[in-house]
Coordinates of C-alpha atoms and ligand atoms in Angstrom, one line a residue:
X25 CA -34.1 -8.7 40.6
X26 CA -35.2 -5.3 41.0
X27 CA -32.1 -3.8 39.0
X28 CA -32.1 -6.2 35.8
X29 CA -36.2 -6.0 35.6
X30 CA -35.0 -2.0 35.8
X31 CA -32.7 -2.5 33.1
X32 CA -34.6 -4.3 31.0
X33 CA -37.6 -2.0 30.8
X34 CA -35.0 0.9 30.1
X35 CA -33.6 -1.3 27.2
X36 CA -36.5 -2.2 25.9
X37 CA -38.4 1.3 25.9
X38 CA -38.8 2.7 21.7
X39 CA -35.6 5.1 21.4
X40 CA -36.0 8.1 19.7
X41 CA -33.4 7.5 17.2
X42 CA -34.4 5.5 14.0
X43 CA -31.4 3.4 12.9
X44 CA -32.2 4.9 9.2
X45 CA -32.0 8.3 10.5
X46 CA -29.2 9.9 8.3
X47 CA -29.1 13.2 10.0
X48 CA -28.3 12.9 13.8
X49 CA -25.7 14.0 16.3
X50 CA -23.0 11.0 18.1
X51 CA -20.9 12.1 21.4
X52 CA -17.9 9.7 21.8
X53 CA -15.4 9.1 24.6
X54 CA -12.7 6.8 24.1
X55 CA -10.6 5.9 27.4
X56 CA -9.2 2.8 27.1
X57 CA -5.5 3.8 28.2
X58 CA -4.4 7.2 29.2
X59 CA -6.4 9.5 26.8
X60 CA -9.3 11.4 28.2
X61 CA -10.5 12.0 23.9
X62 CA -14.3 13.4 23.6
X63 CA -16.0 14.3 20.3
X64 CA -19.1 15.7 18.5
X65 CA -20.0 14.5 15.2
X66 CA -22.7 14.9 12.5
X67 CA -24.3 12.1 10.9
X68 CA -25.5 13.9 7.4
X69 CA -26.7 11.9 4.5
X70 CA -23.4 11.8 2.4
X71 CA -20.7 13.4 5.2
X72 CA -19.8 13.0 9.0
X73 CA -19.0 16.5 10.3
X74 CA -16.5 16.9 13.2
X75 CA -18.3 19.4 15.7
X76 CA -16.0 19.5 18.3
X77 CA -12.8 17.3 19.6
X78 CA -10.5 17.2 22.4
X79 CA -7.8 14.8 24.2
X80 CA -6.4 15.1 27.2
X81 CA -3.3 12.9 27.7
X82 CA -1.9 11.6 31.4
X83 CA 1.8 13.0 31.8
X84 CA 3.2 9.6 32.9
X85 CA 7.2 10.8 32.2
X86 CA 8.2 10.6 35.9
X87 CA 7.0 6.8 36.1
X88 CA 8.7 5.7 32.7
X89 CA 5.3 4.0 32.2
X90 CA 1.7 4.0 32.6
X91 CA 0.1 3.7 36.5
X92 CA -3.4 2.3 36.1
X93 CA -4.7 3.9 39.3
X94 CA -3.1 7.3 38.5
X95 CA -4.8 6.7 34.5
X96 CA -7.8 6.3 36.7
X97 CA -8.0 9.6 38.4
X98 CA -7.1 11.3 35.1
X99 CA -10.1 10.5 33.4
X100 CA -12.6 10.8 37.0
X101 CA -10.4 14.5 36.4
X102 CA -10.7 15.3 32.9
X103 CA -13.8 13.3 31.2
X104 CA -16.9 15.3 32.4
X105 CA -15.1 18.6 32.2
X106 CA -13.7 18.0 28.3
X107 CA -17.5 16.9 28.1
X108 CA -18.8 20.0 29.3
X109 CA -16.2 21.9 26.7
X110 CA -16.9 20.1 23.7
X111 CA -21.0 20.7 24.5
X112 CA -20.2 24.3 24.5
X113 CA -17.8 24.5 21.1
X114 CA -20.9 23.0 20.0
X115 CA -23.2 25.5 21.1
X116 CA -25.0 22.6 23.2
X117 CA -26.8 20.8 20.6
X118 CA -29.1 17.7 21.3
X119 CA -27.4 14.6 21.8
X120 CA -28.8 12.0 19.6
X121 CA -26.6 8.6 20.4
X122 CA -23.6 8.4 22.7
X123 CA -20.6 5.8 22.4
X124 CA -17.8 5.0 24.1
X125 CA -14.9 2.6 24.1
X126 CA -15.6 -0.9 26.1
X127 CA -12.5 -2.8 25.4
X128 CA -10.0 -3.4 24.9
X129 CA -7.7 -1.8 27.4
X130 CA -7.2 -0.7 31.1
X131 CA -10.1 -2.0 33.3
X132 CA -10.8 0.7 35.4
X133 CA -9.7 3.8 32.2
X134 CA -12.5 1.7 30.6
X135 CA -15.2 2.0 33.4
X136 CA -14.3 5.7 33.6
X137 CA -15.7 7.1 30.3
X138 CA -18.2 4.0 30.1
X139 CA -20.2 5.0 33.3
X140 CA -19.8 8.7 31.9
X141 CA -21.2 7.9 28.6
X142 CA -24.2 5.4 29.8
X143 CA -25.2 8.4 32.6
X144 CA -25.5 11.0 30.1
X145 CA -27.3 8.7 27.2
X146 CA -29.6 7.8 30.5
X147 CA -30.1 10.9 31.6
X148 CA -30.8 11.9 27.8
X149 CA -32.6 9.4 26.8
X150 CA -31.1 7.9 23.9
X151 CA -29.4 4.9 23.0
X152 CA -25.7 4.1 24.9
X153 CA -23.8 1.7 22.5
X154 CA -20.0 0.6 23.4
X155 CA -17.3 0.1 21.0
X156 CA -14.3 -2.0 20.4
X157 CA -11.2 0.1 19.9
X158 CA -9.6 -1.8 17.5
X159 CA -12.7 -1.4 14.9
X160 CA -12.3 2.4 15.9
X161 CA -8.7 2.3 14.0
X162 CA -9.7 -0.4 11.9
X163 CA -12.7 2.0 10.5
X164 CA -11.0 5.5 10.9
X165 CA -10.4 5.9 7.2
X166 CA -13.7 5.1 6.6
X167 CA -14.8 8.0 9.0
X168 CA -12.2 10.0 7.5
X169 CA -14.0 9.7 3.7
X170 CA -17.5 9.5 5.8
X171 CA -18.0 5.8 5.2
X172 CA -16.9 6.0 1.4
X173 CA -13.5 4.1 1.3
X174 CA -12.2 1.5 1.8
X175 CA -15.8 -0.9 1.0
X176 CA -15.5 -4.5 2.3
X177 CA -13.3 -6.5 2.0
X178 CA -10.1 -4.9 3.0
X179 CA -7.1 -5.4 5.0
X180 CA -5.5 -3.7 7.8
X181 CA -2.5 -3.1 9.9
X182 CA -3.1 -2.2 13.2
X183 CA -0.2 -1.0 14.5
X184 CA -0.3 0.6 17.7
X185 CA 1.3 0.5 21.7
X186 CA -1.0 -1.9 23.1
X187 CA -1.6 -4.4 19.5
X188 CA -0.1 -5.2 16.3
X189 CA -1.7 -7.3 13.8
X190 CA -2.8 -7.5 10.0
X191 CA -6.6 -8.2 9.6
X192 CA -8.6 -8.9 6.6
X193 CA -12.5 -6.9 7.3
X194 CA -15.1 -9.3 5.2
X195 CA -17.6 -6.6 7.2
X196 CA -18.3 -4.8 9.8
X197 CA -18.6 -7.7 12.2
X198 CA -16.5 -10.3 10.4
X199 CA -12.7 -9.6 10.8
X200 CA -10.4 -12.6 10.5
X201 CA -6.8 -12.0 12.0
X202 CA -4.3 -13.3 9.7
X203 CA -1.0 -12.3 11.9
X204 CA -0.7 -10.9 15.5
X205 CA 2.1 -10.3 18.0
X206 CA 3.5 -13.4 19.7
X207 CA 4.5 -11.4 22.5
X208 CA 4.3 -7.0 22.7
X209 CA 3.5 -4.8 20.5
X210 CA 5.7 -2.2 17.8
X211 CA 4.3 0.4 19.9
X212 CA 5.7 -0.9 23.0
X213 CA 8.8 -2.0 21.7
X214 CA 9.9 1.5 20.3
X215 CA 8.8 3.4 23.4
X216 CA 11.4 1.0 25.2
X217 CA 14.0 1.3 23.0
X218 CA 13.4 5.1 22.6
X219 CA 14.0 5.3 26.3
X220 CA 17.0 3.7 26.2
X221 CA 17.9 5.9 23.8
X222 CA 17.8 8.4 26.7
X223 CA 14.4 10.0 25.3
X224 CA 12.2 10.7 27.9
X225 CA 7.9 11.8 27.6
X226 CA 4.9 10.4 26.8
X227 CA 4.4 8.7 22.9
X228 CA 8.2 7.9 22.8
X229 CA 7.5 5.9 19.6
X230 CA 6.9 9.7 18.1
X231 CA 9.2 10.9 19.4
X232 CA 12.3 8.4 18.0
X233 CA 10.1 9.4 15.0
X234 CA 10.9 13.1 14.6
X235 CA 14.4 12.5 16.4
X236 CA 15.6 10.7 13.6
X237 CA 14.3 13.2 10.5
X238 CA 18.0 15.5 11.4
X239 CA 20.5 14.4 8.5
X240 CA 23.0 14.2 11.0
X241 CA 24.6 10.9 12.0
X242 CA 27.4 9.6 14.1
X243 CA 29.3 6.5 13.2
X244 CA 28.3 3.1 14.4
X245 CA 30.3 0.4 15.6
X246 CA 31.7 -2.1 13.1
X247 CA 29.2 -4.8 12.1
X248 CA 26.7 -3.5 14.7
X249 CA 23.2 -4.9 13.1
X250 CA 19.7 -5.5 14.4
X251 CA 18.9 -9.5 14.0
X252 CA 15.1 -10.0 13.0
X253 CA 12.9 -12.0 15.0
X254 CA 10.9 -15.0 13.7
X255 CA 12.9 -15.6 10.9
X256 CA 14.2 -19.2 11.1
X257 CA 11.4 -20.7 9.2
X258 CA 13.1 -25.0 9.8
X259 CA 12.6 -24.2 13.4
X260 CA 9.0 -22.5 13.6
X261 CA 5.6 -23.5 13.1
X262 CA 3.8 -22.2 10.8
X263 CA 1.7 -20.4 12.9
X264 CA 4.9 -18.7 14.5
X265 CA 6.5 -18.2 11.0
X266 CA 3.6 -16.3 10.2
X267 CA 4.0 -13.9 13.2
X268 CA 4.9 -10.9 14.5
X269 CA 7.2 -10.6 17.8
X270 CA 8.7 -7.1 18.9
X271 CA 10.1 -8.4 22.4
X272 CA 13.3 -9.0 20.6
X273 CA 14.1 -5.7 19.9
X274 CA 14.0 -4.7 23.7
X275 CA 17.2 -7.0 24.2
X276 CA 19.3 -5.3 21.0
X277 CA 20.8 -2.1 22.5
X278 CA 21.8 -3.5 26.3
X279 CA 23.4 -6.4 24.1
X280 CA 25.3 -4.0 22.1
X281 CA 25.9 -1.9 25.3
X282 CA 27.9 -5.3 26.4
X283 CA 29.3 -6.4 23.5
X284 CA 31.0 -2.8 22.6
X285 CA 31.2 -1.5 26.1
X286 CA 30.0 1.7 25.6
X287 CA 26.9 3.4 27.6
X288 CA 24.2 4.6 24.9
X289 CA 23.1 7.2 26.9
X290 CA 26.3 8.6 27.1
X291 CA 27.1 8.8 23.7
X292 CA 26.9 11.7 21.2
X293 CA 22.9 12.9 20.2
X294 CA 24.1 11.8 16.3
X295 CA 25.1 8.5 17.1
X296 CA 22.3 7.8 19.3
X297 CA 20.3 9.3 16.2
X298 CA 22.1 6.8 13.9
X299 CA 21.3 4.0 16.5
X300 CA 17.2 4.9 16.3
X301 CA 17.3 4.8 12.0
X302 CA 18.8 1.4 12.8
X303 CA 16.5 0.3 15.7
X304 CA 13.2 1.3 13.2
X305 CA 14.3 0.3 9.9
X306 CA 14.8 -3.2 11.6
X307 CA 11.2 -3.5 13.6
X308 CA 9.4 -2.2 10.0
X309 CA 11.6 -4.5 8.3
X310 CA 10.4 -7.8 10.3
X311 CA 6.8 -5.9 10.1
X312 CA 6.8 -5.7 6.3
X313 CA 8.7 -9.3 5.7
X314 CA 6.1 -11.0 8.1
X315 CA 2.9 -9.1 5.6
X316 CA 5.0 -10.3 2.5
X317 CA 4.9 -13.7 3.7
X318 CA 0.9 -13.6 4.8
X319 CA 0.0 -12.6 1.3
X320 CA 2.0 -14.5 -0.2
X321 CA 0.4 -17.9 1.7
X322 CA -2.6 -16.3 1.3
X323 CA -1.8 -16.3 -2.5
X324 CA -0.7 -20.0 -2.5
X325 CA -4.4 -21.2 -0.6
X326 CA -6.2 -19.5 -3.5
X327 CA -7.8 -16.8 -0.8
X328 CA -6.8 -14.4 -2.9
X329 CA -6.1 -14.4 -6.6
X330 CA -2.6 -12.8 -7.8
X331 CA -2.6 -9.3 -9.5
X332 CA -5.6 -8.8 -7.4
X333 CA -6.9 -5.0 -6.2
X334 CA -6.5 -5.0 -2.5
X335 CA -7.5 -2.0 -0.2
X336 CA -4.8 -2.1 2.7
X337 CA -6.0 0.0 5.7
X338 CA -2.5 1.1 8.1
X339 CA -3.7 2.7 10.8
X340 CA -3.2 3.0 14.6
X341 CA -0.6 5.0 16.9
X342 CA 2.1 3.9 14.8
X343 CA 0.6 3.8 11.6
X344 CA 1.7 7.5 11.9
X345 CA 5.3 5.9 11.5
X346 CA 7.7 7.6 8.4
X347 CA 10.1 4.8 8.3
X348 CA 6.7 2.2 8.9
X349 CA 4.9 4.3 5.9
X350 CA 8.0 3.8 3.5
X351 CA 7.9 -0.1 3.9
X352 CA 4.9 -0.8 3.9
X353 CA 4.4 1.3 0.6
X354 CA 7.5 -0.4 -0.8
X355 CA 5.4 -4.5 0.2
X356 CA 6.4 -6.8 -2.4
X357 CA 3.6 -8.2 -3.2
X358 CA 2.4 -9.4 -6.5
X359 CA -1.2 -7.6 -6.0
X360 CA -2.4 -4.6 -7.1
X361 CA -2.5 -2.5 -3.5
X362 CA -4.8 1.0 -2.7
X363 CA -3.0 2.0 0.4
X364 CA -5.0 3.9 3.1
X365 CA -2.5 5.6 5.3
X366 CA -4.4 7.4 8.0
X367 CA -3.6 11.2 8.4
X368 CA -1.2 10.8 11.7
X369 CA -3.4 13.1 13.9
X370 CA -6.1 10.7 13.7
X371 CA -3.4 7.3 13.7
X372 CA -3.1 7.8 17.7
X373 CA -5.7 7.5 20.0
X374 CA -9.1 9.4 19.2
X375 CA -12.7 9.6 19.9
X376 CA -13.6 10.6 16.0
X377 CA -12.8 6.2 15.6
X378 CA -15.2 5.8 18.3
X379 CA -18.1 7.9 17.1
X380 CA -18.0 7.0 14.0
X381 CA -17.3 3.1 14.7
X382 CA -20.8 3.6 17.2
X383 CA -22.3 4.8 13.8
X384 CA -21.7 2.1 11.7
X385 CA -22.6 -0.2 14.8
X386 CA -25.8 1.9 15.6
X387 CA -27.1 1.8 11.6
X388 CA -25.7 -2.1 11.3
X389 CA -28.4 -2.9 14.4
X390 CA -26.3 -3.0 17.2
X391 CA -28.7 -3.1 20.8
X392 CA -27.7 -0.5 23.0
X393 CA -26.2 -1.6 25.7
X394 CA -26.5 0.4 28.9
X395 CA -25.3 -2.6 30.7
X396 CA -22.4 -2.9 29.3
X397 CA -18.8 -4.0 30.9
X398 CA -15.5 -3.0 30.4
X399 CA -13.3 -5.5 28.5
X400 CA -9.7 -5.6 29.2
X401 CA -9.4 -7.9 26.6
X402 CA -11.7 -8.6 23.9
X403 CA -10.2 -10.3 20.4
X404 CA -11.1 -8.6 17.5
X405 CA -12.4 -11.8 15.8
X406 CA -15.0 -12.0 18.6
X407 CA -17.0 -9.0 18.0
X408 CA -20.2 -10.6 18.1
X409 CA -22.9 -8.3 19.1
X410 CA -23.1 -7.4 22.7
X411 CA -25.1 -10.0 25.1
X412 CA -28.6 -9.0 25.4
X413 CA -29.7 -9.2 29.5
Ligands
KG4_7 O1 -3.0 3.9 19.1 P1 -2.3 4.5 20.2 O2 -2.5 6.0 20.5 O3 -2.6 3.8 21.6 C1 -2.8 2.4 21.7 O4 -4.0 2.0 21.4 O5 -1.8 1.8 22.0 O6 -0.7 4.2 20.0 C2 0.2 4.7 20.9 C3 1.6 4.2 20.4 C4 2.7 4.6 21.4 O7 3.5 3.4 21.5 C5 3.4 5.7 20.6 O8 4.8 5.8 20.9 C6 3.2 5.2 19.2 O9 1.9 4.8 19.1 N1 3.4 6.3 18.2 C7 4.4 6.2 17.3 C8 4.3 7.4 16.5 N2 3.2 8.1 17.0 C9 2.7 7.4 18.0 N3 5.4 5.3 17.0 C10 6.2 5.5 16.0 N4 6.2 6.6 15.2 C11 5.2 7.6 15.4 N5 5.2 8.7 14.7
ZN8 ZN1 -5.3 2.7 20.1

C-alpha cells in the first residue's frame, strides 16, 4: 500500500516537460536482446539531432546462440558505463525525458536497461516512458527525416532475428498486421543456415550477406533448388496462405547434405558461397511472393485502390539485406510504391528508434510510466497506452 500510494504521488506530480515543448533533450536505451545501445538526441522544432550513440554487442560465438543469463550480465556490465560515456560526448547536458525499450524481447535484457532508465528519470526528475521495439523500427525512417516521411498511412516490413511481418501504420497507435511468421523469423532462419554454412560470429544473417558479394562461385549439384514454404494454396487456409514461415529453410541444406552425400562444411568457400546466393534468393523470394499476394487481396477487398501511392517502410536487422533490398524493390504490384529503405546502420538494433519512438509517444500523450514491466511479448496491434496504477 505504501509503495503504489508512493508511486502514485510520483506519477502524478506536474513534470517539467510540456508535451508541446519542441526543443528538449531524450536519453534512450534499448536492451531487448543482446545490445547494450544508449543515445542522446535533440528535439528541435523542425530536426532531431543525434548527440551521442553507442552499442555494445554480447560476443555469443562460443555458444552458437544467445544465453539469456549471460545477455543479462552484459547489460548489468555495459549499460550504466555506455551511459556515463554518452553523458560525457555530450558534455553532460540536462536530461529532459528518458526512454527505454519494454518489450518485446528477453525478460530479464528488458528489466536491465528499464530499471536503468526509470532510476535516472527518478533521480532526475522527469518523465520515464517505455517503448515497444517494433514501433522503434517501424518509426526509424521517420526519425531518420525527423518525423517528416513517411506520414500516415504506410506500410512496413519488419524484418529482423526475433520478427517478421508486413504492417500497415493508420497512426502512431493503430498498426494492423496484415502477414506475420507462422513459425521463426528471416533473421533466425539465415543465422542458421549461415552457420551451417560454416560461418561462425554474432549477426550471421550479415555476415552470409557480405560473404556472398565475391563473384566467385563453385558449381552446384544438378537440380539442387530451394522449395518455398507456404505455397500450396488448395491445401492452406487463407490465413496460412497469407503467411510467412522461415522454419523451412533450416531443413534445406542437411536434406541436401543427405541427398548428395557431401558435408557443406567441407566443401570449397565458392561453392559454399554459391549455396548462400541460393539459400537468400529463396527466403526473399517467399518474402516478396507472400507481400505480392497481401496487396494483391488487399486490392480485391477494396482496402486499397489500384495505382494507388503507397509509402512502404522496410526496416529492421534484415532490412539491411542486398538480395532482400533487390526484391522487394522489384514487388509486383500494380500500386504506385515510395520505398523507404532504412540506411543499414540504423536497420539493426539501435537506441536512435527508441528515442525517437519515446518522442512521438511523449508528444502523442503517452503517461509516463515509472511502473512499467518488461514485456517478453507484446503484439504490435496491442499497443494501447500503458495501464495507468
Ligand atoms: O533488428 P535486429 O538487430 O535484432 C532483432 O530485433 O532481432 O536484427 C538482427 C538480425 C540477425 O538475425 C542478423 O543476422 C540480421 O538481423 N542481419 C542481417 C543483415 N544484418 C543483420 N541479415 C541479413 N543481411 C544483413 N545484411
Ligand atoms: Zn530489433
Amino acid at each position: 500500500m505504501i509503495l503504489s500510494s508512493a508511486l502514485r504521488k510520483l506519477r502524478t506530480e506536474p513534470f517539467q516537460l510540456q508535451r508541446n515543448a519542441r526543443y528538449y533533450r531524450v536519453l534512450a536505451i534499448e536492451s531487448s536482446c543482446d545490445d547494450s545501445a544508449i543515445c542522446i538526441l535533440r528535439r528541435e522544432p523542425d530536426q532531431v539531432v543525434l548527440e551521442a550513440h553507442e552499442k555494445v554487442t554480447l560476443d555469443s560465438t562460443k555458444y552458437g546462440g544467445i544465453v539469456p543469463a549471460d545477455a543479462f550480465a552484459h547489460h548489468l556490465r555495459c549499460i550504466a558505463p555506455t551511459i556515463s560515456r554518452m553523458l560525457d560526448l555530450a558534455r553532460r547536458p540536462q536530461i529532459d525525458l528518458v526512454c527505454a525499450t519494454s518489450g518485446p524481447g528477453m525478460y530479464s535484457s528488458l528489466a536491465a536497461g528499464l530499471q536503468v532508465g526509470k532510476g535516472l528519470a527518478l533521480g532526475w526528475n522527469v518523465p520515464f516512458i517505455p517503448v515497444h521495439h517494433m514501433l522503434g523500427h517501424l518509426l526509424t525512417p521517420r526519425a531518420l527525416s525527423s518525423g517528416k516521411a513517411p506520414g500516415y498511412p504506410f506500410m512496413s516490413l519488419l524484418i529482423s532475428g526475433g520478427h517478421t511481418m508486413l504492417v500497415l501504420s493508420r497512426s502512431l497507435y493503430d498498426h494492423k498486421i496484415l502477414a506475420n511468421s507462422l513459425d521463426i523469423a528471416a533473421g533466425d532462419a539465415l543465422d542458421k543456415c549461415a552457420r551451417q554454412l560454416g560461418m561462425r560470429g554474432v549477426m550471421l544473417g550479415k555476415e552470409l550477406d557480405k560473404f556472398t558479394k565475391d563473384p566467385k562461385l563453385g558449381p552446384l549439384p544438378d537440380n539442387f533448388t530451394v522449395s518455398l514454404p507456404l505455397e500450396k494454396k488448395s491445401q492452406l487456409t487463407r490465413a496460412k496462405y497469407l503467411s510467412f514461415g522461415f522454419a523451412h529453410f533450416e531443413s534445406v541444406f542437411p536434406q541436401a547434405e543427405k541427398k548428395y552425400g557431401f558435408v557443406l562444411n567441407e566443401q570449397q568457400e565458392s561453392v559454399r558461397r554459391h549455396f548462400g546466393i541460393k539459400m537468400q534468393e529463396a527466403i526473399f523470394e517467399h518474402v516478396g511472393r507472400k507481400i505480392e499476394l497481401v496487396l494483391e487481396d488487399e486490392i480485391r477487398q477494396g482496402k486499397i485502390s489500384r495505382g494507388q501511392r503507397l509509402d512502404f517502410v522496410c526496416s529492421g536487422g534484415v532490412a539491411a539485406n542486398s538480395f532482400l533490398r533487390a526484391r522487394i524493390q522489384a514487388l509486383d504490384a500494380d500500386l504506385d510504391i515510395k520505398f523507404h529503405f532504412v540506411d543499414p546502420k540504423w536497420c539493426t538494433d539501435n537506441a536512435l528508434m527508441i528515442a525517437w519512438a519515446g518522442i512521438e509517444l511523449f508528444e502523442a500523450g503517452e503517461s509516463p510510466d515509472l511502473g512499467a514491466v518488461p514485456r517478453a511479448k507484446w503484439p504490435l496491434d496491442q499497443l494501447e497506452q500503458s495501464v495507468r496504477i
